[in-house]
Structures are given as C-alpha cells and as structure tokens.
Coordinates of C-alpha atoms in Angstrom, one line a residue:
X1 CA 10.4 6.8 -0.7
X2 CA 9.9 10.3 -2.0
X3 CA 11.8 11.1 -5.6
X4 CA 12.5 13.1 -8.4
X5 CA 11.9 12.5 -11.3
X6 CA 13.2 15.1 -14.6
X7 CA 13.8 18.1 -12.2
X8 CA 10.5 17.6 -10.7
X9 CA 10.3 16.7 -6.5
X10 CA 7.2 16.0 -4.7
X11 CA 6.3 19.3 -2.4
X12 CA 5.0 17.6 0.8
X13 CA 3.4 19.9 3.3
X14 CA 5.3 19.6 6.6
X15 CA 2.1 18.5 8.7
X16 CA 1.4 15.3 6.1
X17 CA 2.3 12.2 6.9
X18 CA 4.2 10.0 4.3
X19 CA 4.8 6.2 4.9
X20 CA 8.6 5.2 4.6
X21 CA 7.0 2.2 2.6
X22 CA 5.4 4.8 0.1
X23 CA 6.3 5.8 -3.1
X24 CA 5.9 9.5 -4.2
X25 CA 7.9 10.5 -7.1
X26 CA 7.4 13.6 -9.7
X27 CA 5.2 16.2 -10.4
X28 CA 3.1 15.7 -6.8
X29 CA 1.8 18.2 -4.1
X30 CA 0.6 16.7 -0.9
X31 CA -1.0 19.3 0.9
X32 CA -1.8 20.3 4.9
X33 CA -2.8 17.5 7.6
X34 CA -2.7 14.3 4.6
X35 CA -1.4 11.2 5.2
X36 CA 0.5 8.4 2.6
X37 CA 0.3 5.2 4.2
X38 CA 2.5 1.8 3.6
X39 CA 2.4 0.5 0.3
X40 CA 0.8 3.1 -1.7
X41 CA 2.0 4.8 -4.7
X42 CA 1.7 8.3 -6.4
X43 CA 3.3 8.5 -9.9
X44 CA 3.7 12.2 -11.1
X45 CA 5.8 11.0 -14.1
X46 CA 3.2 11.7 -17.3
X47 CA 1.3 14.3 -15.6
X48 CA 0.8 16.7 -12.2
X49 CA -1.1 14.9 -8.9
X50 CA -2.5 17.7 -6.5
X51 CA -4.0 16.3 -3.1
X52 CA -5.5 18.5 -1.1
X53 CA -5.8 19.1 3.0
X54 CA -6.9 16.2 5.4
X55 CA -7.2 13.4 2.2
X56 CA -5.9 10.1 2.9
X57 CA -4.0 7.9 0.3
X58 CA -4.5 4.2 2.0
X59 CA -2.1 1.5 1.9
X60 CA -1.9 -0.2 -1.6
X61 CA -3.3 2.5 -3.6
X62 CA -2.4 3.9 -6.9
X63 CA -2.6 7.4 -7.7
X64 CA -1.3 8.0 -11.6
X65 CA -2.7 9.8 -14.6
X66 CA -1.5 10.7 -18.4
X67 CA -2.0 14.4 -18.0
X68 CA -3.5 15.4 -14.2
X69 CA -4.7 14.3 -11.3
X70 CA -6.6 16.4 -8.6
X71 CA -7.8 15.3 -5.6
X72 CA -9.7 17.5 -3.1
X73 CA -9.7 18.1 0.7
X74 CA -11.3 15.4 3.6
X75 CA -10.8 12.5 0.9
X76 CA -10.5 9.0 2.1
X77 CA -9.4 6.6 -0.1
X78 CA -9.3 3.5 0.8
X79 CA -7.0 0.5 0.9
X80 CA -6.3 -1.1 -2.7
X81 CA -7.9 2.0 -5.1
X82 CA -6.8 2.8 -8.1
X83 CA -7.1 6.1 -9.3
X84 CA -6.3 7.0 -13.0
X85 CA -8.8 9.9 -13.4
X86 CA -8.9 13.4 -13.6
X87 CA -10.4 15.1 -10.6
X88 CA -12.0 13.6 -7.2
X89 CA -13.9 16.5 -5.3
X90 CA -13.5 17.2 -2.0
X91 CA -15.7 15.4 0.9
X92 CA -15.4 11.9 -1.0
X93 CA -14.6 8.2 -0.1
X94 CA -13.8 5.8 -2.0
X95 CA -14.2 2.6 -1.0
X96 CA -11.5 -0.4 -0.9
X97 CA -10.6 -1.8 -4.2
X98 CA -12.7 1.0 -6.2
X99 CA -11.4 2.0 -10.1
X100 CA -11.4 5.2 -11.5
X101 CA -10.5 5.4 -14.8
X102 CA -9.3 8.2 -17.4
X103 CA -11.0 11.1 -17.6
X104 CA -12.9 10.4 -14.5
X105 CA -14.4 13.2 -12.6
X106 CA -16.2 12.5 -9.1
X107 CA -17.3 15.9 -7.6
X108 CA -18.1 16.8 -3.8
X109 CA -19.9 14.7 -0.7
X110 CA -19.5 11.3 -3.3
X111 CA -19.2 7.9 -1.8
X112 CA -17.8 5.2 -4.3
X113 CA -18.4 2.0 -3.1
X114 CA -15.8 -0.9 -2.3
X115 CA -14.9 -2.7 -5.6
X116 CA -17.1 0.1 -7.9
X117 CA -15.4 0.4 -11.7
X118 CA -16.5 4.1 -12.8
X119 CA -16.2 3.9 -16.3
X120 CA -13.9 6.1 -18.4
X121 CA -15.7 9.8 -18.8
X122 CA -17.6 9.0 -16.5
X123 CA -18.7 12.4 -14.3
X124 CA -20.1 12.0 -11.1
X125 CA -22.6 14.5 -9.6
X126 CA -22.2 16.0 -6.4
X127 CA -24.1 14.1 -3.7
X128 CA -23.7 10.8 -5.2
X129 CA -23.2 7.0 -4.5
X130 CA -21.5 5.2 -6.9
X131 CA -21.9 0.9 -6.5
X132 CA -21.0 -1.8 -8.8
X133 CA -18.8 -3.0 -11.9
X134 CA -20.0 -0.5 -13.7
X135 CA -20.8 1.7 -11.7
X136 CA -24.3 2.9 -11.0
X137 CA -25.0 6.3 -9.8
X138 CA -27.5 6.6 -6.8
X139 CA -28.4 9.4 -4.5
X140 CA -26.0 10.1 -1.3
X141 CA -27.6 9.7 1.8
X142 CA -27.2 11.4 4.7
X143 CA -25.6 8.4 6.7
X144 CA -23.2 8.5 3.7
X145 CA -22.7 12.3 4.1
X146 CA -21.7 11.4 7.8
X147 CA -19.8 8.8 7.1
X148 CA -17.4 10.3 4.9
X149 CA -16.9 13.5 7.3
X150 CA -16.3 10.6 10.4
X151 CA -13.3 9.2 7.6
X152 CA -11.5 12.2 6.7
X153 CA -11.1 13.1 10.9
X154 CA -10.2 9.5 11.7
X155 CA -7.6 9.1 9.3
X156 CA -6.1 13.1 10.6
X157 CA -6.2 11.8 13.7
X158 CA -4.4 8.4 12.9
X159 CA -1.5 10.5 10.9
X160 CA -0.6 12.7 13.9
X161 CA -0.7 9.5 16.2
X162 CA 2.4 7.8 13.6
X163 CA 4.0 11.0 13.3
X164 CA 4.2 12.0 17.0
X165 CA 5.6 8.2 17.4
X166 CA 8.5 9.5 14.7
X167 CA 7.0 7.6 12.0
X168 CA 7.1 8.5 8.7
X169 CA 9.5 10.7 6.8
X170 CA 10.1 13.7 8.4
X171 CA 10.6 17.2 6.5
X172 CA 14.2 17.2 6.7
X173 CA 14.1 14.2 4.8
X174 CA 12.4 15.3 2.0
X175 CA 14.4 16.2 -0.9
X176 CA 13.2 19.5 -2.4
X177 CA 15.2 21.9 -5.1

C-alpha cells in the first residue's frame, strides 16, 4: 500500500518494484531498479526516507527515522531489519534481523551481520563488518565485498522477474500530486 500522508506521497521510480503487501507512506523516494517486498514498511511520517538505485527493502523490514533516513545504491537489506538511523552507504548488506539505531551511520562496502545491534551514534567506517549485540566493528573481507555486490544483482534480478509476472503495484497505481 503506497500513501500520503500531510500532502506528502512517496515518488516511486517506475522501474522499482513495490510489494502490494508493503507499506510506503510519506516523505519517501524509492529510486531506479529497487524493490519493496511483502511485509515491509517505510514510514516517512517524522522525517524524509531516500533509497537509492538497485537497494532492496526485504520482507518484514522497518525503515523509519525522527528526522532522515538515507539509504544508498546496491543495498540489501535483509528480511526482519530495522532501520532507525540516519544514513546506510551504498554497497552494504545488512543481514536478517540486524538494528540500527538513531543516529546511526554505516558508510560504503559494510556488511552488518544477521542479528547485529549497532548502537546509537554509532559510525561505521567504510569497509567494515559489523557482528554481535553490540556490535563489534571488524575489517571487510574480500569474500564479504563479493558477497554484497552478488546481493544487490540477485535481488534486481528477482524484482524484474515479479514485475514482468504483473506483480506489484504498477506506476499507474501510484498516487502522486
């Protein structure tokens, strides 16, 4: 379900694929090639959500923050992740069941493991892993770094397949101003 909320619609690029059992509503930009799968949600109500091209927003996930919320290009986020932060870079995966909290920034080529809690603040360097409740910051490896690129494709790949089987909402059913 895609709404408005206070004169504010989500712009959905016409290439992304949004779930019917989604729930967009508010200040949010989806942009080129994503995909919005059943379940999740994205709550632009308290403050603006940006994802980029190619990110993924798995079923079950929450995507909501008190002032912004920008998430970067090739992102997989996996089933059950909350995100409640401020900024996720692009070339990142996060991993099923992971927290972000406020103020959270994870920059570029980051893997944050399945279950991690990254504390509120927290900033997480390019080319890092992040495991644990809290989280602990390790070095990315390149198995990692290859992993995340094989995510981001995967998940493209998988959008087109539902939307070419007229899945989805389609553009026309989009409600913008």
């Amino acid at each position: 379900m895609i709404r408005s909320l206070e004169g504010k619609t989500p712009k959905i690029h016409p290439t992304a694929f949004v779930s019917e059992a989604a729930y967009v509503v508010g200040d949010v930009e989806i942009g080129e090639g994503s995909s919005v799968w059943p379940g999740a949600v994205i709550r632009g109500d308290f403050g603006v959500i940006r994802v980029g091209r190619n990110t993924t927003i798995q079923d079950n996930c929450v995507l909501h923050a008190d002032d912004y919320l920008y998430v970067g290009d090739n992102v997989v986020v996996t089933h059950g992740a909350v995100l409640h932060c401020h900024s996720v870079g692009s070339n990142v995966l996060i991993g099923i069941n992971a927290v972000l909290l406020e103020n959270v920034e994870v920059q570029d080529y980051c893997l944050i493991g399945a279950g991690a809690v990254v504390l509120a603040g927290s900033v997480v360097p390019s080319g890092s892993v992040v495991v644990g409740a809290p989280g602990r910051i390790r070095p990315l490896k390149e198995e990692h770094r290859r992993l995340i690129e094989a995510g981001a494709a995967q998940y493209r790949d998988n959008a087109r397949r539902f939307k070419n089987a007229g899945l989805g909402r389609s553009p026309s059913d989009w409600p913008f101003s």
